[in-house]
PDB file of C-alpha atoms in Angstrom:
ATOM      1  CA  UNK A   1     -27.333  17.360   5.084  1.00 54.00           C
ATOM      2  CA  UNK A   2     -29.123  14.969   7.401  1.00 77.00           C
ATOM      3  CA  UNK A   3     -31.690  17.492   8.521  1.00 91.00           C
ATOM      4  CA  UNK A   4     -32.807  21.065   8.083  1.00 94.00           C
ATOM      5  CA  UNK A   5     -30.146  23.320   9.545  1.00 95.00           C
ATOM      6  CA  UNK A   6     -30.791  26.844  10.754  1.00 96.00           C
ATOM      7  CA  UNK A   7     -28.390  29.468  11.968  1.00 97.00           C
ATOM      8  CA  UNK A   8     -27.942  31.183  14.248  1.00 97.00           C
ATOM      9  CA  UNK A   9     -29.916  29.288  16.878  1.00 94.00           C
ATOM     10  CA  UNK A  10     -30.289  32.458  18.926  1.00 96.00           C
ATOM     11  CA  UNK A  11     -29.986  36.079  17.932  1.00 97.00           C
ATOM     12  CA  UNK A  12     -30.330  39.155  20.113  1.00 98.00           C
ATOM     13  CA  UNK A  13     -30.363  42.417  18.228  1.00 98.00           C
ATOM     14  CA  UNK A  14     -31.069  46.034  18.936  1.00 97.00           C
ATOM     15  CA  UNK A  15     -34.199  47.638  17.616  1.00 97.00           C
ATOM     16  CA  UNK A  16     -33.581  49.171  14.213  1.00 97.00           C
ATOM     17  CA  UNK A  17     -30.798  46.810  13.208  1.00 98.00           C
ATOM     18  CA  UNK A  18     -31.019  44.387  10.282  1.00 98.00           C
ATOM     19  CA  UNK A  19     -30.750  40.639  10.800  1.00 98.00           C
ATOM     20  CA  UNK A  20     -30.215  37.688   8.492  1.00 98.00           C
ATOM     21  CA  UNK A  21     -31.416  34.212   9.298  1.00 98.00           C
ATOM     22  CA  UNK A  22     -30.150  31.241   7.372  1.00 97.00           C
ATOM     23  CA  UNK A  23     -31.783  27.943   6.445  1.00 97.00           C
ATOM     24  CA  UNK A  24     -30.046  24.995   4.845  1.00 96.00           C
ATOM     25  CA  UNK A  25     -32.733  22.504   3.774  1.00 94.00           C
ATOM     26  CA  UNK A  26     -32.358  18.795   3.320  1.00 93.00           C
ATOM     27  CA  UNK A  27     -30.470  18.041   0.136  1.00 91.00           C
ATOM     28  CA  UNK A  28     -32.835  17.444  -2.760  1.00 89.00           C
ATOM     29  CA  UNK A  29     -35.826  19.106  -1.138  1.00 90.00           C
ATOM     30  CA  UNK A  30     -37.356  21.478  -3.642  1.00 87.00           C
ATOM     31  CA  UNK A  31     -39.918  23.074  -1.327  1.00 88.00           C
ATOM     32  CA  UNK A  32     -38.805  25.389   1.467  1.00 91.00           C
ATOM     33  CA  UNK A  33     -40.986  27.261   3.936  1.00 91.00           C
ATOM     34  CA  UNK A  34     -40.361  29.979   6.474  1.00 94.00           C
ATOM     35  CA  UNK A  35     -42.679  30.230   9.481  1.00 92.00           C
ATOM     36  CA  UNK A  36     -42.735  32.391  12.575  1.00 93.00           C
ATOM     37  CA  UNK A  37     -43.895  31.400  16.031  1.00 90.00           C
ATOM     38  CA  UNK A  38     -44.409  34.155  18.544  1.00 88.00           C
ATOM     39  CA  UNK A  39     -44.518  33.372  22.243  1.00 81.00           C
ATOM     40  CA  UNK A  40     -47.634  31.397  23.043  1.00 75.00           C
ATOM     41  CA  UNK A  41     -48.887  31.651  19.469  1.00 79.00           C
ATOM     42  CA  UNK A  42     -49.328  29.191  16.648  1.00 81.00           C
ATOM     43  CA  UNK A  43     -47.212  28.941  13.559  1.00 86.00           C
ATOM     44  CA  UNK A  44     -47.521  31.801  11.087  1.00 87.00           C
ATOM     45  CA  UNK A  45     -46.653  31.240   7.441  1.00 86.00           C
ATOM     46  CA  UNK A  46     -44.197  33.746   5.989  1.00 92.00           C
ATOM     47  CA  UNK A  47     -42.930  32.611   2.593  1.00 91.00           C
ATOM     48  CA  UNK A  48     -42.749  29.521   0.408  1.00 89.00           C
ATOM     49  CA  UNK A  49     -40.222  28.553  -2.260  1.00 90.00           C
ATOM     50  CA  UNK A  50     -40.894  25.747  -4.726  1.00 86.00           C
ATOM     51  CA  UNK A  51     -38.083  24.870  -7.089  1.00 82.00           C
ATOM     52  CA  UNK A  52     -37.332  27.676  -9.517  1.00 80.00           C
ATOM     53  CA  UNK A  53     -40.819  29.178  -9.337  1.00 83.00           C
ATOM     54  CA  UNK A  54     -41.405  32.658  -8.042  1.00 84.00           C
ATOM     55  CA  UNK A  55     -41.822  32.458  -4.260  1.00 87.00           C
ATOM     56  CA  UNK A  56     -45.151  32.992  -2.542  1.00 84.00           C
ATOM     57  CA  UNK A  57     -44.501  35.980  -0.297  1.00 87.00           C
ATOM     58  CA  UNK A  58     -48.099  36.430   0.787  1.00 83.00           C
ATOM     59  CA  UNK A  59     -47.321  35.740   4.443  1.00 86.00           C
ATOM     60  CA  UNK A  60     -44.594  38.321   4.912  1.00 91.00           C
ATOM     61  CA  UNK A  61     -45.918  40.789   7.520  1.00 92.00           C
ATOM     62  CA  UNK A  62     -44.295  43.920   6.101  1.00 94.00           C
ATOM     63  CA  UNK A  63     -41.877  45.150   3.467  1.00 95.00           C
ATOM     64  CA  UNK A  64     -39.131  44.996   6.099  1.00 97.00           C
ATOM     65  CA  UNK A  65     -39.152  41.233   5.565  1.00 97.00           C
ATOM     66  CA  UNK A  66     -37.584  39.617   2.534  1.00 96.00           C
ATOM     67  CA  UNK A  67     -36.210  36.208   1.666  1.00 96.00           C
ATOM     68  CA  UNK A  68     -34.223  34.643  -1.066  1.00 94.00           C
ATOM     69  CA  UNK A  69     -33.190  31.161  -1.994  1.00 94.00           C
ATOM     70  CA  UNK A  70     -29.964  30.825  -3.907  1.00 84.00           C
ATOM     71  CA  UNK A  71     -29.374  27.964  -6.286  1.00 81.00           C
ATOM     72  CA  UNK A  72     -32.544  26.255  -5.126  1.00 77.00           C
ATOM     73  CA  UNK A  73     -30.918  25.347  -1.827  1.00 90.00           C
ATOM     74  CA  UNK A  74     -29.912  27.669   1.006  1.00 94.00           C
ATOM     75  CA  UNK A  75     -32.388  30.380   1.966  1.00 96.00           C
ATOM     76  CA  UNK A  76     -31.857  33.624   3.830  1.00 97.00           C
ATOM     77  CA  UNK A  77     -34.617  35.525   5.611  1.00 97.00           C
ATOM     78  CA  UNK A  78     -33.749  39.187   6.122  1.00 98.00           C
ATOM     79  CA  UNK A  79     -35.515  41.514   8.503  1.00 98.00           C
ATOM     80  CA  UNK A  80     -34.643  45.174   8.123  1.00 98.00           C
ATOM     81  CA  UNK A  81     -34.995  47.785  10.831  1.00 98.00           C
ATOM     82  CA  UNK A  82     -36.099  45.211  13.377  1.00 98.00           C
ATOM     83  CA  UNK A  83     -38.905  46.013  15.783  1.00 97.00           C
ATOM     84  CA  UNK A  84     -39.703  44.455  19.146  1.00 96.00           C
ATOM     85  CA  UNK A  85     -42.762  42.747  17.686  1.00 95.00           C
ATOM     86  CA  UNK A  86     -40.417  40.836  15.361  1.00 97.00           C
ATOM     87  CA  UNK A  87     -39.213  38.836  18.370  1.00 96.00           C
ATOM     88  CA  UNK A  88     -40.182  35.225  17.731  1.00 95.00           C
ATOM     89  CA  UNK A  89     -38.834  31.851  16.776  1.00 94.00           C
ATOM     90  CA  UNK A  90     -38.301  31.686  13.035  1.00 96.00           C
ATOM     91  CA  UNK A  91     -38.669  28.187  11.678  1.00 94.00           C
ATOM     92  CA  UNK A  92     -37.621  26.818   8.342  1.00 95.00           C
ATOM     93  CA  UNK A  93     -39.016  23.618   6.879  1.00 92.00           C
ATOM     94  CA  UNK A  94     -38.465  21.661   3.708  1.00 91.00           C
ATOM     95  CA  UNK A  95     -40.149  18.877   1.793  1.00 87.00           C
ATOM     96  CA  UNK A  96     -39.206  16.963  -1.301  1.00 84.00           C
ATOM     97  CA  UNK A  97     -42.497  18.156  -2.763  1.00 72.00           C
ATOM     98  CA  UNK A  98     -45.855  19.383  -1.544  1.00 64.00           C
ATOM     99  CA  UNK A  99     -47.931  16.667   0.035  1.00 62.00           C
ATOM    100  CA  UNK A 100     -44.939  14.782   1.358  1.00 72.00           C
ATOM    101  CA  UNK A 101     -43.443  14.610   4.824  1.00 80.00           C
ATOM    102  CA  UNK A 102     -42.214  17.938   6.086  1.00 85.00           C
ATOM    103  CA  UNK A 103     -39.044  18.449   8.095  1.00 90.00           C
ATOM    104  CA  UNK A 104     -38.428  21.394  10.374  1.00 91.00           C
ATOM    105  CA  UNK A 105     -35.233  23.022  11.505  1.00 93.00           C
ATOM    106  CA  UNK A 106     -34.645  23.794  15.172  1.00 91.00           C
ATOM    107  CA  UNK A 107     -35.468  27.423  14.571  1.00 93.00           C
ATOM    108  CA  UNK A 108     -33.783  30.737  15.245  1.00 96.00           C
ATOM    109  CA  UNK A 109     -34.931  32.507  18.377  1.00 95.00           C
ATOM    110  CA  UNK A 110     -34.835  36.222  17.590  1.00 97.00           C
ATOM    111  CA  UNK A 111     -35.013  38.730  20.397  1.00 97.00           C
ATOM    112  CA  UNK A 112     -35.205  42.417  19.569  1.00 97.00           C
ATOM    113  CA  UNK A 113     -34.289  44.639  22.512  1.00 97.00           C
TER     114      UNK A 113
ATOM    115  CA  UNK B   1     -59.950  30.188   2.952  1.00 65.00           C
ATOM    116  CA  UNK B   2     -58.851  27.092   4.788  1.00 70.00           C
ATOM    117  CA  UNK B   3     -59.538  27.025   8.501  1.00 82.00           C
ATOM    118  CA  UNK B   4     -57.952  24.469  10.827  1.00 88.00           C
ATOM    119  CA  UNK B   5     -59.417  24.041  14.284  1.00 93.00           C
ATOM    120  CA  UNK B   6     -57.866  21.957  17.033  1.00 95.00           C
ATOM    121  CA  UNK B   7     -59.343  20.822  20.303  1.00 96.00           C
ATOM    122  CA  UNK B   8     -58.769  20.878  23.130  1.00 97.00           C
ATOM    123  CA  UNK B   9     -56.325  23.773  23.408  1.00 94.00           C
ATOM    124  CA  UNK B  10     -55.006  22.452  26.705  1.00 96.00           C
ATOM    125  CA  UNK B  11     -55.170  18.963  28.139  1.00 97.00           C
ATOM    126  CA  UNK B  12     -53.825  17.631  31.413  1.00 98.00           C
ATOM    127  CA  UNK B  13     -54.091  13.910  32.080  1.00 98.00           C
ATOM    128  CA  UNK B  14     -52.643  11.242  34.318  1.00 98.00           C
ATOM    129  CA  UNK B  15     -50.008   8.816  33.182  1.00 98.00           C
ATOM    130  CA  UNK B  16     -51.567   5.819  31.477  1.00 97.00           C
ATOM    131  CA  UNK B  17     -54.664   7.591  30.207  1.00 98.00           C
ATOM    132  CA  UNK B  18     -55.846   7.357  26.615  1.00 98.00           C
ATOM    133  CA  UNK B  19     -55.478  10.737  24.923  1.00 98.00           C
ATOM    134  CA  UNK B  20     -57.414  12.095  21.950  1.00 98.00           C
ATOM    135  CA  UNK B  21     -56.668  15.348  20.156  1.00 98.00           C
ATOM    136  CA  UNK B  22     -58.984  16.504  17.408  1.00 98.00           C
ATOM    137  CA  UNK B  23     -58.464  18.510  14.239  1.00 96.00           C
ATOM    138  CA  UNK B  24     -61.065  19.832  11.812  1.00 95.00           C
ATOM    139  CA  UNK B  25     -60.456  21.598   8.533  1.00 91.00           C
ATOM    140  CA  UNK B  26     -62.727  23.362   6.107  1.00 87.00           C
ATOM    141  CA  UNK B  27     -61.574  22.583   2.561  1.00 82.00           C
ATOM    142  CA  UNK B  28     -60.524  19.549   0.552  1.00 77.00           C
ATOM    143  CA  UNK B  29     -57.373  17.735   1.524  1.00 73.00           C
ATOM    144  CA  UNK B  30     -54.029  16.997  -0.026  1.00 74.00           C
ATOM    145  CA  UNK B  31     -52.284  15.900   3.137  1.00 83.00           C
ATOM    146  CA  UNK B  32     -52.674  16.334   6.867  1.00 90.00           C
ATOM    147  CA  UNK B  33     -49.728  16.392   9.223  1.00 91.00           C
ATOM    148  CA  UNK B  34     -49.518  15.842  12.932  1.00 95.00           C
ATOM    149  CA  UNK B  35     -46.512  17.543  14.477  1.00 94.00           C
ATOM    150  CA  UNK B  36     -45.010  17.454  17.952  1.00 94.00           C
ATOM    151  CA  UNK B  37     -43.166  20.313  19.589  1.00 90.00           C
ATOM    152  CA  UNK B  38     -41.444  19.861  22.937  1.00 85.00           C
ATOM    153  CA  UNK B  39     -40.813  22.926  25.111  1.00 79.00           C
ATOM    154  CA  UNK B  40     -37.795  24.745  23.758  1.00 72.00           C
ATOM    155  CA  UNK B  41     -37.407  22.106  21.115  1.00 70.00           C
ATOM    156  CA  UNK B  42     -37.881  21.834  17.424  1.00 81.00           C
ATOM    157  CA  UNK B  43     -40.876  20.457  15.611  1.00 89.00           C
ATOM    158  CA  UNK B  44     -41.010  16.808  14.687  1.00 89.00           C
ATOM    159  CA  UNK B  45     -43.359  15.333  12.123  1.00 89.00           C
ATOM    160  CA  UNK B  46     -45.301  12.433  13.650  1.00 94.00           C
ATOM    161  CA  UNK B  47     -47.610  11.492  10.808  1.00 92.00           C
ATOM    162  CA  UNK B  48     -48.625  12.561   7.368  1.00 90.00           C
ATOM    163  CA  UNK B  49     -51.849  11.061   6.086  1.00 90.00           C
ATOM    164  CA  UNK B  50     -54.446  11.669   3.434  1.00 88.00           C
ATOM    165  CA  UNK B  51     -56.780   8.775   4.217  1.00 90.00           C
ATOM    166  CA  UNK B  52     -57.435   6.036   6.740  1.00 93.00           C
ATOM    167  CA  UNK B  53     -55.267   5.408   9.724  1.00 96.00           C
ATOM    168  CA  UNK B  54     -51.608   5.238  10.664  1.00 96.00           C
ATOM    169  CA  UNK B  55     -49.964   3.818  13.766  1.00 96.00           C
ATOM    170  CA  UNK B  56     -46.510   4.318  15.194  1.00 94.00           C
ATOM    171  CA  UNK B  57     -45.822   2.835  18.585  1.00 96.00           C
ATOM    172  CA  UNK B  58     -48.347   4.258  21.018  1.00 97.00           C
ATOM    173  CA  UNK B  59     -49.495   6.924  18.577  1.00 97.00           C
ATOM    174  CA  UNK B  60     -52.411   6.501  16.208  1.00 98.00           C
ATOM    175  CA  UNK B  61     -53.654   9.036  13.663  1.00 97.00           C
ATOM    176  CA  UNK B  62     -56.945   8.743  11.841  1.00 97.00           C
ATOM    177  CA  UNK B  63     -58.641  10.858   9.235  1.00 95.00           C
ATOM    178  CA  UNK B  64     -62.209  11.016   7.948  1.00 93.00           C
ATOM    179  CA  UNK B  65     -62.199  12.742   4.573  1.00 89.00           C
ATOM    180  CA  UNK B  66     -65.990  13.102   4.373  1.00 90.00           C
ATOM    181  CA  UNK B  67     -66.205  14.759   7.763  1.00 92.00           C
ATOM    182  CA  UNK B  68     -62.966  16.762   7.246  1.00 91.00           C
ATOM    183  CA  UNK B  69     -61.737  15.599  10.614  1.00 94.00           C
ATOM    184  CA  UNK B  70     -58.611  13.951  11.984  1.00 96.00           C
ATOM    185  CA  UNK B  71     -57.700  12.646  15.412  1.00 97.00           C
ATOM    186  CA  UNK B  72     -54.431  11.875  17.121  1.00 98.00           C
ATOM    187  CA  UNK B  73     -54.583   9.246  19.848  1.00 98.00           C
ATOM    188  CA  UNK B  74     -51.959   8.377  22.431  1.00 98.00           C
ATOM    189  CA  UNK B  75     -52.343   5.079  24.247  1.00 97.00           C
ATOM    190  CA  UNK B  76     -50.791   4.430  27.671  1.00 97.00           C
ATOM    191  CA  UNK B  77     -49.696   8.055  27.916  1.00 98.00           C
ATOM    192  CA  UNK B  78     -46.401   8.893  29.611  1.00 97.00           C
ATOM    193  CA  UNK B  79     -44.957  12.136  30.976  1.00 96.00           C
ATOM    194  CA  UNK B  80     -42.504  12.234  28.083  1.00 95.00           C
ATOM    195  CA  UNK B  81     -45.521  12.656  25.776  1.00 96.00           C
ATOM    196  CA  UNK B  82     -45.980  16.130  27.263  1.00 96.00           C
ATOM    197  CA  UNK B  83     -45.634  18.531  24.345  1.00 95.00           C
ATOM    198  CA  UNK B  84     -47.606  20.730  21.986  1.00 94.00           C
ATOM    199  CA  UNK B  85     -49.298  18.742  19.250  1.00 96.00           C
ATOM    200  CA  UNK B  86     -50.029  20.621  16.056  1.00 94.00           C
ATOM    201  CA  UNK B  87     -52.279  19.666  13.197  1.00 94.00           C
ATOM    202  CA  UNK B  88     -51.267  21.053   9.806  1.00 90.00           C
ATOM    203  CA  UNK B  89     -53.318  20.826   6.669  1.00 86.00           C
ATOM    204  CA  UNK B  90     -52.233  21.048   3.072  1.00 79.00           C
ATOM    205  CA  UNK B  91     -55.248  21.273   0.811  1.00 71.00           C
ATOM    206  CA  UNK B  92     -55.801  20.278  -2.770  1.00 62.00           C
ATOM    207  CA  UNK B  93     -56.160  23.156  -5.154  1.00 55.00           C
ATOM    208  CA  UNK B  94     -54.666  25.530  -2.667  1.00 52.00           C
ATOM    209  CA  UNK B  95     -52.211  28.245  -3.473  1.00 52.00           C
ATOM    210  CA  UNK B  96     -48.530  28.163  -2.856  1.00 49.00           C
ATOM    211  CA  UNK B  97     -48.893  29.120   0.772  1.00 54.00           C
ATOM    212  CA  UNK B  98     -48.085  25.663   2.016  1.00 65.00           C
ATOM    213  CA  UNK B  99     -49.512  24.379   5.221  1.00 77.00           C
ATOM    214  CA  UNK B 100     -52.272  25.829   7.362  1.00 82.00           C
ATOM    215  CA  UNK B 101     -51.630  25.148  11.027  1.00 87.00           C
ATOM    216  CA  UNK B 102     -53.934  24.656  13.937  1.00 90.00           C
ATOM    217  CA  UNK B 103     -53.169  26.592  17.113  1.00 88.00           C
ATOM    218  CA  UNK B 104     -51.848  23.464  18.788  1.00 93.00           C
ATOM    219  CA  UNK B 105     -52.883  21.387  21.784  1.00 95.00           C
ATOM    220  CA  UNK B 106     -50.744  21.738  24.867  1.00 94.00           C
ATOM    221  CA  UNK B 107     -50.651  18.298  26.494  1.00 97.00           C
ATOM    222  CA  UNK B 108     -49.353  17.653  29.992  1.00 97.00           C
ATOM    223  CA  UNK B 109     -49.134  14.101  31.290  1.00 97.00           C
ATOM    224  CA  UNK B 110     -48.699  13.952  35.049  1.00 97.00           C
ATOM    225  CA  UNK B 111     -46.947  11.006  36.672  1.00 95.00           C
TER     226      UNK B 111
END
């Protein structure tokens, strides 16, 4: 597509429920990143996919968080048993390769009530 | 561990003023990005540079590799420049954890 697409744009969920956030990167971009931005905070790295390599999951805050990238394209970030502190904007970004221009999606605003 | 420091954290200026936002990092560089985030909006990449200087309209980005320092300048600032400006550093030899972000500079340009 023309840009990085994320869905949903907003998600309100009850504490304890699971949520799935989707990212559709720019076609041909091999690198895909998930970040989180809490209110008033900077960007926090979550996970990085590069091509067919094993993802770097070092930024995931707990084992309730997982992500996958199918066919080297679309990625899904799953948060199980959501907690209120999971409320944030979840941003996806892609690049054709490391060191090149990075493109961000509009983000998914997650609110856990 | 790579550290990225931005200054100032907050900046309020009058329309027309020359704006400078600074970014320092601690390890060698692969690429440095300047990003812009409007309130409630997505993040837009303004510049990516690994040496020298780049200019786009009223925006200028410079980097000094030896000093591990980059600056973003805005000339003839306008209220529509009000946004959070984020410096992001991708360093050579780093792991697969992608970019390291500064905390951002919240810029307000008053008419």
